[in-house]
JSON list of C-alpha atoms in Angstrom, two decimals:
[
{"chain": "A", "resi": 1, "resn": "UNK", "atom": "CA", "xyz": [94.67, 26.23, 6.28]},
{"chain": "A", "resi": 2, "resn": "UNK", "atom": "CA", "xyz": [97.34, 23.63, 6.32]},
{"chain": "A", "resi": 3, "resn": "UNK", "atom": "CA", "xyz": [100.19, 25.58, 6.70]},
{"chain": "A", "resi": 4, "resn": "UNK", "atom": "CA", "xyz": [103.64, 24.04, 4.16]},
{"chain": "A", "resi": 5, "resn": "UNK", "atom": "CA", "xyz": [107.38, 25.11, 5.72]},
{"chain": "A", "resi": 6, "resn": "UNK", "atom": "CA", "xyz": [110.11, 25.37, 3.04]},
{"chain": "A", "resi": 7, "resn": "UNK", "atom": "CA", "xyz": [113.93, 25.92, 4.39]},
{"chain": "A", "resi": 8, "resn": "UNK", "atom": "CA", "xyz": [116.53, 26.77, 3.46]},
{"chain": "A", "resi": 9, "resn": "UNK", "atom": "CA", "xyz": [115.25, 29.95, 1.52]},
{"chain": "A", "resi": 10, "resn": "UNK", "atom": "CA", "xyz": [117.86, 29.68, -0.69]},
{"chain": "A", "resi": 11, "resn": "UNK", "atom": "CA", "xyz": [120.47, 26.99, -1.52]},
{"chain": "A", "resi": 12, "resn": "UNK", "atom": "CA", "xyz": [123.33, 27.69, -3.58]},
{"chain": "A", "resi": 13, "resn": "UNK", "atom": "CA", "xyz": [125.43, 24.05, -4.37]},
{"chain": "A", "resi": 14, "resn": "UNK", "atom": "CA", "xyz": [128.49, 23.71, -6.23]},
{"chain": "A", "resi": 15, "resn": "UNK", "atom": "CA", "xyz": [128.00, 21.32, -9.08]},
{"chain": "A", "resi": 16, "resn": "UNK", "atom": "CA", "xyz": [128.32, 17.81, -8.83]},
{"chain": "A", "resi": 17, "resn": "UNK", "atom": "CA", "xyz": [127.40, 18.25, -5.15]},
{"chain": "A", "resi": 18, "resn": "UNK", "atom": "CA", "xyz": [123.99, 16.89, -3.32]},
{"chain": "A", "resi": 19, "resn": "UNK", "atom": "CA", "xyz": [121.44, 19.45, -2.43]},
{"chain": "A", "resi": 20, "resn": "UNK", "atom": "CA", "xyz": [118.76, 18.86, 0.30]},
{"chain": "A", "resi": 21, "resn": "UNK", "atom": "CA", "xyz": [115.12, 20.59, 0.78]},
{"chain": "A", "resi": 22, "resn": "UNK", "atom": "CA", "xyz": [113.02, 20.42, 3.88]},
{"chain": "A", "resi": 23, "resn": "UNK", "atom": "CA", "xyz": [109.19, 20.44, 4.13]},
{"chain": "A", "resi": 24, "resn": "UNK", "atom": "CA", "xyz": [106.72, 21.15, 7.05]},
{"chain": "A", "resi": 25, "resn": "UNK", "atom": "CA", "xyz": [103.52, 20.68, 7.17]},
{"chain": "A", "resi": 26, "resn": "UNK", "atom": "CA", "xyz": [101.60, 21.90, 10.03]},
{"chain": "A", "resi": 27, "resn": "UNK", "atom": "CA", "xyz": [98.75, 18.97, 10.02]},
{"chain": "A", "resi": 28, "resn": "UNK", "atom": "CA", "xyz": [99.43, 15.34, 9.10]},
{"chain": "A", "resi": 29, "resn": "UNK", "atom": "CA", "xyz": [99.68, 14.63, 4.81]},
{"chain": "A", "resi": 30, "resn": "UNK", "atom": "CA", "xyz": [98.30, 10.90, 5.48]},
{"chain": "A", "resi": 31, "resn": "UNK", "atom": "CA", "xyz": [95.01, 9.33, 4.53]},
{"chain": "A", "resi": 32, "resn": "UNK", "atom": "CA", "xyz": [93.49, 6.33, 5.63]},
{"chain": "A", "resi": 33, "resn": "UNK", "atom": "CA", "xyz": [94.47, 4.08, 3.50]},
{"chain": "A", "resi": 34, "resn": "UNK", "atom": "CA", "xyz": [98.11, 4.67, 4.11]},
{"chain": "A", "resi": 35, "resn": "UNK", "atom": "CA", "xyz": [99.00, 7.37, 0.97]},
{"chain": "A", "resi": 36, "resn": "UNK", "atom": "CA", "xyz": [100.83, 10.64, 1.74]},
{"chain": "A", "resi": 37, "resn": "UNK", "atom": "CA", "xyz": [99.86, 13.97, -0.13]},
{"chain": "A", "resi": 38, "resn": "UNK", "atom": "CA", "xyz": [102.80, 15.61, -0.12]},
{"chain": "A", "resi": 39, "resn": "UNK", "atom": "CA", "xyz": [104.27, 16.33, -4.20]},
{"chain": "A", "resi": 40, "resn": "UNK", "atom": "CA", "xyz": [107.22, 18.31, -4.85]},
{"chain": "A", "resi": 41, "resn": "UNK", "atom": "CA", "xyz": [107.36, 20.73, -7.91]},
{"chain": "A", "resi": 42, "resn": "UNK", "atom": "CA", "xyz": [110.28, 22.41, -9.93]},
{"chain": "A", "resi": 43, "resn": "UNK", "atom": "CA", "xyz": [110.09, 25.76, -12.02]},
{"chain": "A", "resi": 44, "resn": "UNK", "atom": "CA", "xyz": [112.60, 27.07, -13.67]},
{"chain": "A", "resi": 45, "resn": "UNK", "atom": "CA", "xyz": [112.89, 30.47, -15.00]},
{"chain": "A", "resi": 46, "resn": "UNK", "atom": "CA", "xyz": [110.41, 31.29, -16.77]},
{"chain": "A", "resi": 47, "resn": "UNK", "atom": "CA", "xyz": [108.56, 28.93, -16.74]},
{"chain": "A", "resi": 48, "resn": "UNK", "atom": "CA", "xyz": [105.25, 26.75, -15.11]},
{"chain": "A", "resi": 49, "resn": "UNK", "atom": "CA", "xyz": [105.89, 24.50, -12.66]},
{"chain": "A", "resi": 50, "resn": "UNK", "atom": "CA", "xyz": [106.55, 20.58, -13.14]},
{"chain": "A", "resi": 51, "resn": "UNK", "atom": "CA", "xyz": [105.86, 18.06, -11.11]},
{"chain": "A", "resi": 52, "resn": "UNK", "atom": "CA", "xyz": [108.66, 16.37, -9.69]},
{"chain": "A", "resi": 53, "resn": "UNK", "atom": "CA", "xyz": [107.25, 13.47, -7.35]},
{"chain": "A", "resi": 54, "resn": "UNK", "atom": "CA", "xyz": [103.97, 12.48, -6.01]},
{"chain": "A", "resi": 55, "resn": "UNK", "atom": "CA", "xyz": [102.97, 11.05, -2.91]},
{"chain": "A", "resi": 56, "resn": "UNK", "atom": "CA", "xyz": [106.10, 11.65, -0.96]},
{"chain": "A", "resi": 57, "resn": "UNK", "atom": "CA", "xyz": [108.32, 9.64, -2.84]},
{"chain": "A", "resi": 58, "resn": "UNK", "atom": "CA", "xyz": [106.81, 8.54, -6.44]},
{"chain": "A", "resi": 59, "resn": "UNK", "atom": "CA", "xyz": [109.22, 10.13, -9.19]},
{"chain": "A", "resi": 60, "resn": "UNK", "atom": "CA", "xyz": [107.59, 11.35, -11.82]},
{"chain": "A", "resi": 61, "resn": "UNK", "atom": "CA", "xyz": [108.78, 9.18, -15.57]},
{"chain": "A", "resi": 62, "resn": "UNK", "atom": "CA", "xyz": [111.51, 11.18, -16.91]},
{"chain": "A", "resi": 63, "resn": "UNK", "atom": "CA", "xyz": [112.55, 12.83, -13.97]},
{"chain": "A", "resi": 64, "resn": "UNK", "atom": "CA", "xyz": [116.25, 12.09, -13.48]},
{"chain": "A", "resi": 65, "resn": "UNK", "atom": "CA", "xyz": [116.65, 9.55, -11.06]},
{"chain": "A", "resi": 66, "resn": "UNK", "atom": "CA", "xyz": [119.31, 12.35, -9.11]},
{"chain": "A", "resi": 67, "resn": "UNK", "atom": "CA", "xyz": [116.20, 13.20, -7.81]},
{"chain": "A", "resi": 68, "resn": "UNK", "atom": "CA", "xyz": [114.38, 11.30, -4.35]},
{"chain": "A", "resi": 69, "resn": "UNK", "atom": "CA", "xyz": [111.74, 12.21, -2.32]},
{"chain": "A", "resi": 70, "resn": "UNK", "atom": "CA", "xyz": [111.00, 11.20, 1.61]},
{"chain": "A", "resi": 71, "resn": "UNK", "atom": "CA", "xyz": [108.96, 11.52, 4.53]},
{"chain": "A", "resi": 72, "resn": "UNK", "atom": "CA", "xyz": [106.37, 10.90, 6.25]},
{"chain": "A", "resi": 73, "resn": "UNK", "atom": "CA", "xyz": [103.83, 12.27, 8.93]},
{"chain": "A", "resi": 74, "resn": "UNK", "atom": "CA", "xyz": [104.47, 16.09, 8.75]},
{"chain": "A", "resi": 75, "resn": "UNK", "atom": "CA", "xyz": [108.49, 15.85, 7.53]},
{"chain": "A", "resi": 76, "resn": "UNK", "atom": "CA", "xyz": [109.32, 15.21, 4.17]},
{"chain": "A", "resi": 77, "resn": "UNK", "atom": "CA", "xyz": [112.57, 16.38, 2.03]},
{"chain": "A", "resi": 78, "resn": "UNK", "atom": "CA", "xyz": [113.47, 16.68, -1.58]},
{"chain": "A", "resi": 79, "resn": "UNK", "atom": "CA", "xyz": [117.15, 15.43, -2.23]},
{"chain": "A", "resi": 80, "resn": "UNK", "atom": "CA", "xyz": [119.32, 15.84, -5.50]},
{"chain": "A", "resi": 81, "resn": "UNK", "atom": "CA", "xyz": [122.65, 13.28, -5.40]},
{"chain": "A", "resi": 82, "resn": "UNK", "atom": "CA", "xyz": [124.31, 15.43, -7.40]},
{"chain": "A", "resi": 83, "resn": "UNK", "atom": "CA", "xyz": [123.55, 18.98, -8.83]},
{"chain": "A", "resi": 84, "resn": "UNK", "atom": "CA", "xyz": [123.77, 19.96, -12.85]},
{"chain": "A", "resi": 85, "resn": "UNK", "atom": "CA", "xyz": [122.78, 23.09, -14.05]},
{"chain": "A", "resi": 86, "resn": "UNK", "atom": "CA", "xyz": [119.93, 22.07, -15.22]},
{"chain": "A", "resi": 87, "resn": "UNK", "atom": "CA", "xyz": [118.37, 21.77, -11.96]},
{"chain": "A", "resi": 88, "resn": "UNK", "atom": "CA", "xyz": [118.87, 25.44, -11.25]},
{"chain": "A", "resi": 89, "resn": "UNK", "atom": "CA", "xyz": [115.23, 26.42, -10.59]},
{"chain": "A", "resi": 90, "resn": "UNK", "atom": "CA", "xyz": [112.85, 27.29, -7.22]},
{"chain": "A", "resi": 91, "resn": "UNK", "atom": "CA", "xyz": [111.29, 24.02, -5.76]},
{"chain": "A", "resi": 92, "resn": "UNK", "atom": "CA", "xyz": [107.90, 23.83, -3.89]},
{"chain": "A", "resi": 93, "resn": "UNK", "atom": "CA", "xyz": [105.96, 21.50, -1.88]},
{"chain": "A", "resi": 94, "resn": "UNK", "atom": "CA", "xyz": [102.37, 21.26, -2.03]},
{"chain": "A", "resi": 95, "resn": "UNK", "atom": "CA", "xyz": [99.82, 19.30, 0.02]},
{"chain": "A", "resi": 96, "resn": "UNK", "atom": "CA", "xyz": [97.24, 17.71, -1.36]},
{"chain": "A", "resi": 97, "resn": "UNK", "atom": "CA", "xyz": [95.42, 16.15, 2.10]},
{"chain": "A", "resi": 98, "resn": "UNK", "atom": "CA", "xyz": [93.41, 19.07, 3.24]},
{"chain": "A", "resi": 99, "resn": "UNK", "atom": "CA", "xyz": [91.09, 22.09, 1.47]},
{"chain": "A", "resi": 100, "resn": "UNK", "atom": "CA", "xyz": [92.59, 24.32, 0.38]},
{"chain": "A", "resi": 101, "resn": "UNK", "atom": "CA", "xyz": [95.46, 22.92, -1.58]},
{"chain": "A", "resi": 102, "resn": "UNK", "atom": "CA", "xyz": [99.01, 24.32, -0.20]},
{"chain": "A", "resi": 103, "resn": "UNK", "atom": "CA", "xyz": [102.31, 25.67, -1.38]},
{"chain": "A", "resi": 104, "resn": "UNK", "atom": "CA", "xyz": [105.63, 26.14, 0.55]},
{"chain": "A", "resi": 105, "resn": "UNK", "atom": "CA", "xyz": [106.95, 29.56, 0.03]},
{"chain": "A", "resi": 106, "resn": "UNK", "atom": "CA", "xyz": [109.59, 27.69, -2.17]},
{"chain": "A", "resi": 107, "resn": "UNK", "atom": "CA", "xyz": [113.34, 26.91, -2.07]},
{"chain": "A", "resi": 108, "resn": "UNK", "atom": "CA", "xyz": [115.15, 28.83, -4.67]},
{"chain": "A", "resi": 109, "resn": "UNK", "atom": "CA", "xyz": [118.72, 26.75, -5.46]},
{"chain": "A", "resi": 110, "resn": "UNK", "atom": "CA", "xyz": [121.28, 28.53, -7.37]},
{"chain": "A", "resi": 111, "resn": "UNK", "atom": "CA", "xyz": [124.94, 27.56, -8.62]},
{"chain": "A", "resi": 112, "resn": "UNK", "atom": "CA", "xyz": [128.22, 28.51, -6.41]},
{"chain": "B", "resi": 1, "resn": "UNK", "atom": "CA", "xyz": [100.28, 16.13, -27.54]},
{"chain": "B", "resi": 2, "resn": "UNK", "atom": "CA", "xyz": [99.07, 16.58, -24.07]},
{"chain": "B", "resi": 3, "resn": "UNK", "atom": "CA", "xyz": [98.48, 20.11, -23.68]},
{"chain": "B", "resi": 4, "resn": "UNK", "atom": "CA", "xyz": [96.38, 23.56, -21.55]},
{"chain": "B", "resi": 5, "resn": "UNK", "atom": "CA", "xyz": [96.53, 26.69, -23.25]},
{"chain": "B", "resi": 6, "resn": "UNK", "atom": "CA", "xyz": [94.84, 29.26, -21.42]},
{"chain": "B", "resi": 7, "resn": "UNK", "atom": "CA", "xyz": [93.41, 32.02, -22.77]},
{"chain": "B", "resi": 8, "resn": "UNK", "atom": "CA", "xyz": [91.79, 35.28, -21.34]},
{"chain": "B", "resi": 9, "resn": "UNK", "atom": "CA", "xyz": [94.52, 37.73, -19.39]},
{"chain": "B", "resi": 10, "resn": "UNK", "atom": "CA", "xyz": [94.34, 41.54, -19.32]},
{"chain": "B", "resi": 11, "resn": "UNK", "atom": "CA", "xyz": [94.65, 44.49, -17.64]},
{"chain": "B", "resi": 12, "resn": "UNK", "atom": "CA", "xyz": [91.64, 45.24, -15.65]},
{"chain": "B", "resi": 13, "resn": "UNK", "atom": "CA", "xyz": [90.03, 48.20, -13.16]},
{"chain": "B", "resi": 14, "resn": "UNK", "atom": "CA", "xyz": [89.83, 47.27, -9.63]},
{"chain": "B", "resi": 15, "resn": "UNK", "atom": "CA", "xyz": [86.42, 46.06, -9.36]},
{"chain": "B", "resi": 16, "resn": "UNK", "atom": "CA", "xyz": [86.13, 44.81, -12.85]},
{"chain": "B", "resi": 17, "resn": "UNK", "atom": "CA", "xyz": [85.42, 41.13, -13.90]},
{"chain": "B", "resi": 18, "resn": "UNK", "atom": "CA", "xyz": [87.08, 39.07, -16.49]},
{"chain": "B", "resi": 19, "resn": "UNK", "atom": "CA", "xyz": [86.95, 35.37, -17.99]},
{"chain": "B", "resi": 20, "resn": "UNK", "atom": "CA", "xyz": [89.97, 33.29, -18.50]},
{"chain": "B", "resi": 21, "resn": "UNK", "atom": "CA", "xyz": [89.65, 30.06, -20.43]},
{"chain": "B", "resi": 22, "resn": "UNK", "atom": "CA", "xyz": [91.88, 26.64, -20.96]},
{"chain": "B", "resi": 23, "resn": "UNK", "atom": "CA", "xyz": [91.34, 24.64, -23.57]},
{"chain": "B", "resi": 24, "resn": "UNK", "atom": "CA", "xyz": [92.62, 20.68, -23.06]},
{"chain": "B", "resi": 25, "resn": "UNK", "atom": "CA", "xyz": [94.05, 18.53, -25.78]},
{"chain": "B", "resi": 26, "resn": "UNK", "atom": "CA", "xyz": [95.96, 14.92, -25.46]},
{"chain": "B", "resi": 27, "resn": "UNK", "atom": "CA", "xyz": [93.81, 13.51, -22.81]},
{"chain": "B", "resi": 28, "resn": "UNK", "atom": "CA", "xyz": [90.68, 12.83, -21.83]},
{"chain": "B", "resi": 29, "resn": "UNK", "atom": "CA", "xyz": [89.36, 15.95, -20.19]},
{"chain": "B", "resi": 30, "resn": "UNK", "atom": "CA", "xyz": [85.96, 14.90, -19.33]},
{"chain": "B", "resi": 31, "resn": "UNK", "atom": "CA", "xyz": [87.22, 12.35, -16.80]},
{"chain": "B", "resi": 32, "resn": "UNK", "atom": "CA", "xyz": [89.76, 14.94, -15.30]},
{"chain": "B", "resi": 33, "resn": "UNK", "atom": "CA", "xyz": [89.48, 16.71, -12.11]},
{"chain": "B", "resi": 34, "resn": "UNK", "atom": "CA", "xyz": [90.72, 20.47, -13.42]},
{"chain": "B", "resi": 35, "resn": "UNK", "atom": "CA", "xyz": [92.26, 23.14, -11.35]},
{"chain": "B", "resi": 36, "resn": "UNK", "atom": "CA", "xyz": [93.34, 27.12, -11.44]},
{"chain": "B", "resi": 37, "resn": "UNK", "atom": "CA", "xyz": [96.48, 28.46, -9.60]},
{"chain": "B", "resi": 38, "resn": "UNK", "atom": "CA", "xyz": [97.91, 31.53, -9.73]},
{"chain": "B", "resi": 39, "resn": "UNK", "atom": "CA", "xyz": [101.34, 33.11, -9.22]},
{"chain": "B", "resi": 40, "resn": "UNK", "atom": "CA", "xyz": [101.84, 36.39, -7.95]},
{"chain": "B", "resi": 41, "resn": "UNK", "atom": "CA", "xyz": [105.09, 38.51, -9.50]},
{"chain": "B", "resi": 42, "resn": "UNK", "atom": "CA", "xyz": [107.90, 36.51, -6.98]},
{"chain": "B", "resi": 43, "resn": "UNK", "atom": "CA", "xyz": [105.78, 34.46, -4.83]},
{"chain": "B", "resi": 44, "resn": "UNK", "atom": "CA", "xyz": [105.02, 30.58, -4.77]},
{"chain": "B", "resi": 45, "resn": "UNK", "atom": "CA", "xyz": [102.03, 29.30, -6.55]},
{"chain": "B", "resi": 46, "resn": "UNK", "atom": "CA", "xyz": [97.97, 29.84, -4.99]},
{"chain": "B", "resi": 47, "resn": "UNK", "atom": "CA", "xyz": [95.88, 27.29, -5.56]},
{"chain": "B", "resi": 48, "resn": "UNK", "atom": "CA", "xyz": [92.76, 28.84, -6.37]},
{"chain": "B", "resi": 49, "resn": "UNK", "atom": "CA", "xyz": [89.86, 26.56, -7.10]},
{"chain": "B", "resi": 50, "resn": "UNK", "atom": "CA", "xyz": [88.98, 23.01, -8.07]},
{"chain": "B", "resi": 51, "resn": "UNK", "atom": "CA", "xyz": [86.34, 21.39, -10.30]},
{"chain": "B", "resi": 52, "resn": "UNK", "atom": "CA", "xyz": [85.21, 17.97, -10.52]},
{"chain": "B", "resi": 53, "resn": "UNK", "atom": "CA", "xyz": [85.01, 15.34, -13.50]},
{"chain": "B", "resi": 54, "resn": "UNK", "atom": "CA", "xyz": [81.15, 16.72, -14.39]},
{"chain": "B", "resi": 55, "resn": "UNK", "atom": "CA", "xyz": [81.36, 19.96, -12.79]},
{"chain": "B", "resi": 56, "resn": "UNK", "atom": "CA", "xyz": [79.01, 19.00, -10.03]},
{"chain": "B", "resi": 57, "resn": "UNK", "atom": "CA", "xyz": [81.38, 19.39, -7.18]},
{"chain": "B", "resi": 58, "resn": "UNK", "atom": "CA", "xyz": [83.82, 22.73, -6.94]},
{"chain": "B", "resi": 59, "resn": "UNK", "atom": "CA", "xyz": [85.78, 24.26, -4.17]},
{"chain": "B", "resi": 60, "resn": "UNK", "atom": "CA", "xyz": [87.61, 27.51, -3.32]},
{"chain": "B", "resi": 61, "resn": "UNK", "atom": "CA", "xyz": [90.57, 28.81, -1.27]},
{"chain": "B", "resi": 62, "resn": "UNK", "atom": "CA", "xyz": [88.64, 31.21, 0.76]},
{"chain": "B", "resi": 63, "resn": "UNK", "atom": "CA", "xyz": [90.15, 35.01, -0.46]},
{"chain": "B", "resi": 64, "resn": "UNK", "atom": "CA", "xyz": [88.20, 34.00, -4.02]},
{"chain": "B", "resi": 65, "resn": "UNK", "atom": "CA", "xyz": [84.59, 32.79, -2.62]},
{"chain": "B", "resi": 66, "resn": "UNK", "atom": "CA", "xyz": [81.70, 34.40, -3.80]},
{"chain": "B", "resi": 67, "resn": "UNK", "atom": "CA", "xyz": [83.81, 35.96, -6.45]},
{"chain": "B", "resi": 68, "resn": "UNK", "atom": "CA", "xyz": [85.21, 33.60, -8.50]},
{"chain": "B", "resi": 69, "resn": "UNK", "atom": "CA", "xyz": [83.56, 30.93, -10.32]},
{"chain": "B", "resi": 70, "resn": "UNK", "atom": "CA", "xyz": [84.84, 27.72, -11.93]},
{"chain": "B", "resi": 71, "resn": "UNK", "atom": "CA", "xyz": [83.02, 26.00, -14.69]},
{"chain": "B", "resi": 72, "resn": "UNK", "atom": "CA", "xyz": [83.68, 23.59, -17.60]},
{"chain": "B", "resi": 73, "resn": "UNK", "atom": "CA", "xyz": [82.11, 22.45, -21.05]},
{"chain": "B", "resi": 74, "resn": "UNK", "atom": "CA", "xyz": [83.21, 19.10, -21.29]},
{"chain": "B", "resi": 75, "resn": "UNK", "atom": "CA", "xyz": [81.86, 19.68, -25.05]},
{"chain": "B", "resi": 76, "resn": "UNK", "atom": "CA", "xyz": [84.43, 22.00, -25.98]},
{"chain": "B", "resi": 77, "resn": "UNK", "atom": "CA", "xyz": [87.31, 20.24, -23.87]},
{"chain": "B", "resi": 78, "resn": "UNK", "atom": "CA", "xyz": [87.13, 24.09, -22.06]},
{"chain": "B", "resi": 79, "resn": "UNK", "atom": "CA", "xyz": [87.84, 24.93, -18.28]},
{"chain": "B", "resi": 80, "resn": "UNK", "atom": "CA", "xyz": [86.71, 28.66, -17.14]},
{"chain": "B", "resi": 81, "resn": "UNK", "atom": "CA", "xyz": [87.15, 30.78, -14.20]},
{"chain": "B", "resi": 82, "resn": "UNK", "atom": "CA", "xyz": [85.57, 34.00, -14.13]},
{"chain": "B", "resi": 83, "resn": "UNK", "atom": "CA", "xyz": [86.54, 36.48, -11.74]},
{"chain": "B", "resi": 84, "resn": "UNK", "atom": "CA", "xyz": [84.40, 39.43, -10.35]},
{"chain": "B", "resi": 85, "resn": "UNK", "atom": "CA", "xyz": [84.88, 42.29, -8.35]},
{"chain": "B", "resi": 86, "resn": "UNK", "atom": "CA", "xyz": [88.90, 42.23, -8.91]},
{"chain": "B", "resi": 87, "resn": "UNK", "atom": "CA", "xyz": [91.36, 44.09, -6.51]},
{"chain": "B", "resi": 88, "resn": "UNK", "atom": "CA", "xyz": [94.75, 44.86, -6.65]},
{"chain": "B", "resi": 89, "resn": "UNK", "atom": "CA", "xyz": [96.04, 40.94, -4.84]},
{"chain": "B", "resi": 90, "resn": "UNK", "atom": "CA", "xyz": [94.09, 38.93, -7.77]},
{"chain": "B", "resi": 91, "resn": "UNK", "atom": "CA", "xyz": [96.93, 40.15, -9.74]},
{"chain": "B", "resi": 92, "resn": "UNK", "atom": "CA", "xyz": [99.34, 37.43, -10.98]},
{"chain": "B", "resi": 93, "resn": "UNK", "atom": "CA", "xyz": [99.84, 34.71, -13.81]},
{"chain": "B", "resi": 94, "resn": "UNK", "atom": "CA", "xyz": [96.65, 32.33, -13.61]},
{"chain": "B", "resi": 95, "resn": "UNK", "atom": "CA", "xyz": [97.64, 28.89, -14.80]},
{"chain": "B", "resi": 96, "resn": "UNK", "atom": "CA", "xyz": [95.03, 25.89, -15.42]},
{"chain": "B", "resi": 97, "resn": "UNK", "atom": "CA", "xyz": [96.14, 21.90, -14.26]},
{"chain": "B", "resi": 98, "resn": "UNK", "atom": "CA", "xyz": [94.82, 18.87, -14.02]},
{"chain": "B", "resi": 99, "resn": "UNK", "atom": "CA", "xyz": [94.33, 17.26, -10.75]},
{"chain": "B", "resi": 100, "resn": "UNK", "atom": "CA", "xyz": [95.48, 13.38, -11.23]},
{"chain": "B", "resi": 101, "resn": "UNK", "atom": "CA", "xyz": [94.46, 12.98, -7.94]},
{"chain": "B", "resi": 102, "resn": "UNK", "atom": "CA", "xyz": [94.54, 14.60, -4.10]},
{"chain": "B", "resi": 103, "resn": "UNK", "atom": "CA", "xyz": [96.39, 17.37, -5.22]},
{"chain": "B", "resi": 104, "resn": "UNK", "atom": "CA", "xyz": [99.50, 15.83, -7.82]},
{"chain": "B", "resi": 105, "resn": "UNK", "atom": "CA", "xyz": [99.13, 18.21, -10.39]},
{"chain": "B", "resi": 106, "resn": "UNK", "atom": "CA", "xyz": [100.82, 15.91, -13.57]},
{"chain": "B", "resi": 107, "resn": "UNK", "atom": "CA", "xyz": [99.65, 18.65, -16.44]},
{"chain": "B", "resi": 108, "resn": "UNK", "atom": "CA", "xyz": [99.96, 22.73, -16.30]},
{"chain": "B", "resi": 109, "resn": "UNK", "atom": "CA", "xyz": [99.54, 25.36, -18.92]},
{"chain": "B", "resi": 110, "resn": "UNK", "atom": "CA", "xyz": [101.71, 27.67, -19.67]},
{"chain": "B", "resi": 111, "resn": "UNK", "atom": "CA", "xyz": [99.79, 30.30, -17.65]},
{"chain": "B", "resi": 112, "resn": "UNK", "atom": "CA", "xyz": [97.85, 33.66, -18.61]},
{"chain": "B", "resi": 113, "resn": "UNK", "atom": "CA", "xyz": [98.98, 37.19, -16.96]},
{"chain": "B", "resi": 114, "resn": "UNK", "atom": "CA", "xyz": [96.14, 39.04, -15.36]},
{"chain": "B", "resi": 115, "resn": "UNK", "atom": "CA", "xyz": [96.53, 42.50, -13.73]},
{"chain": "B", "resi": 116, "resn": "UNK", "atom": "CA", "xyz": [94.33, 44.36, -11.39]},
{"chain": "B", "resi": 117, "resn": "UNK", "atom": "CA", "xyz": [95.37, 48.34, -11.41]},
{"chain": "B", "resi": 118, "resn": "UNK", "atom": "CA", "xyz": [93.86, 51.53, -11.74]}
]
């Protein structure tokens, strides 16, 4: 199994401050045709996940635009220019190239 | 409203069975590829199997094979996954999506709590 590598762990950000999320994955995300299956997804307490962004970098309508994806290959990151509280929550990656489907073990950020 | 609501969650014996059901309003769910994952108390999401658009195609992550089966009554707008001979790691919150496509799972329900103990 494709193998997804989440750090940090845990990522406590003062507010108003950018936050940054790395993801491995241990065999190439791309297809033939050029598309990337890596999506990132948010849950917040108590709640299912969400999907954040598709393909690497496609934000998902209503997502605030605070949040960018990028990538490529086998390295891909999650970025937020600025943290609100809101955005508390743990954040996965997921790969969607290869049987079976994926997770990372999940980034969990927190408020200083 | 687009919208899963699964159905089905207990408290079941290790090597007991049970049937958990979603049930697919707002779009249109014969044309969707559907999906279980589960969630373990603290861990990140499992994705667990995968059906197609007609139910002719179906795959498994390899700890559920030969137990678990995925179906779907396009009829009834209804995705099922029943699960046999349950142990103890099957326990978790078992949530239904749709796959949009290779894996960007755009719709969830709100998940269904199934435990495995003695």
């Amino acid at each position: 199994d494709v193998v997804m590598t989440q750090s940090p762990f845990s990522l406590p950000v003062t507010l108003g401050q950018p936050a940054s999320i790395s993801c491995r994955s241990s065999q190439s995300l791309a297809h033939s045709d050029g598309r990337i299956f890596l999506n990132w997804f948010q849950q917040r307490p108590g709640q299912s996940p969400r999907r954040l962004i598709y393909e690497v970098s496609k934000r998902v309508s209503g997502v605030p635009d605070r949040f960018s994806g990028s990538g490529s290959g086998t390295d891909f990151t999650l970025k937020i220019s600025r943290v609100e509280a809101e955005d508390v929550a743990v954040y996965y990656c997921m790969q969607g190239k290869h049987w079976p489907r994926t997770f990372g073990q999940g980034t969990k950020l927190e408020i200083k | 409203e687009v919208q899963l609501v699964e159905s089905g969650g207990n408290l079941v014996q290790p090597g007991g069975s049970l049937r958990l059901s979603c049930v697919a309003s707002g779009f249109t769910f014969s044309s969707s590829w559907m999906t279980w994952v589960r969630q373990a108390p603290g861990k990140e999401p499992e994705w667990v199997a995968i059906i197609n658009e007609d139910g002719s195609g179906r795959n498994y992550v390899d700890s559920v094979k030969g137990r678990f089966i995925v179906s779907r009554d396009n009829a009834k707008n209804s995705l099922y996954l029943q699960m046999n001979s349950l142990t103890v790691g099957d326990t978790a919150v078992y949530y239904c999506a749709r796959d949009r496509d290779w894996g960007d799972l755009d719709i969830w329900g709100q998940g269904t709590k199934v435990t495995v103990s003695s």
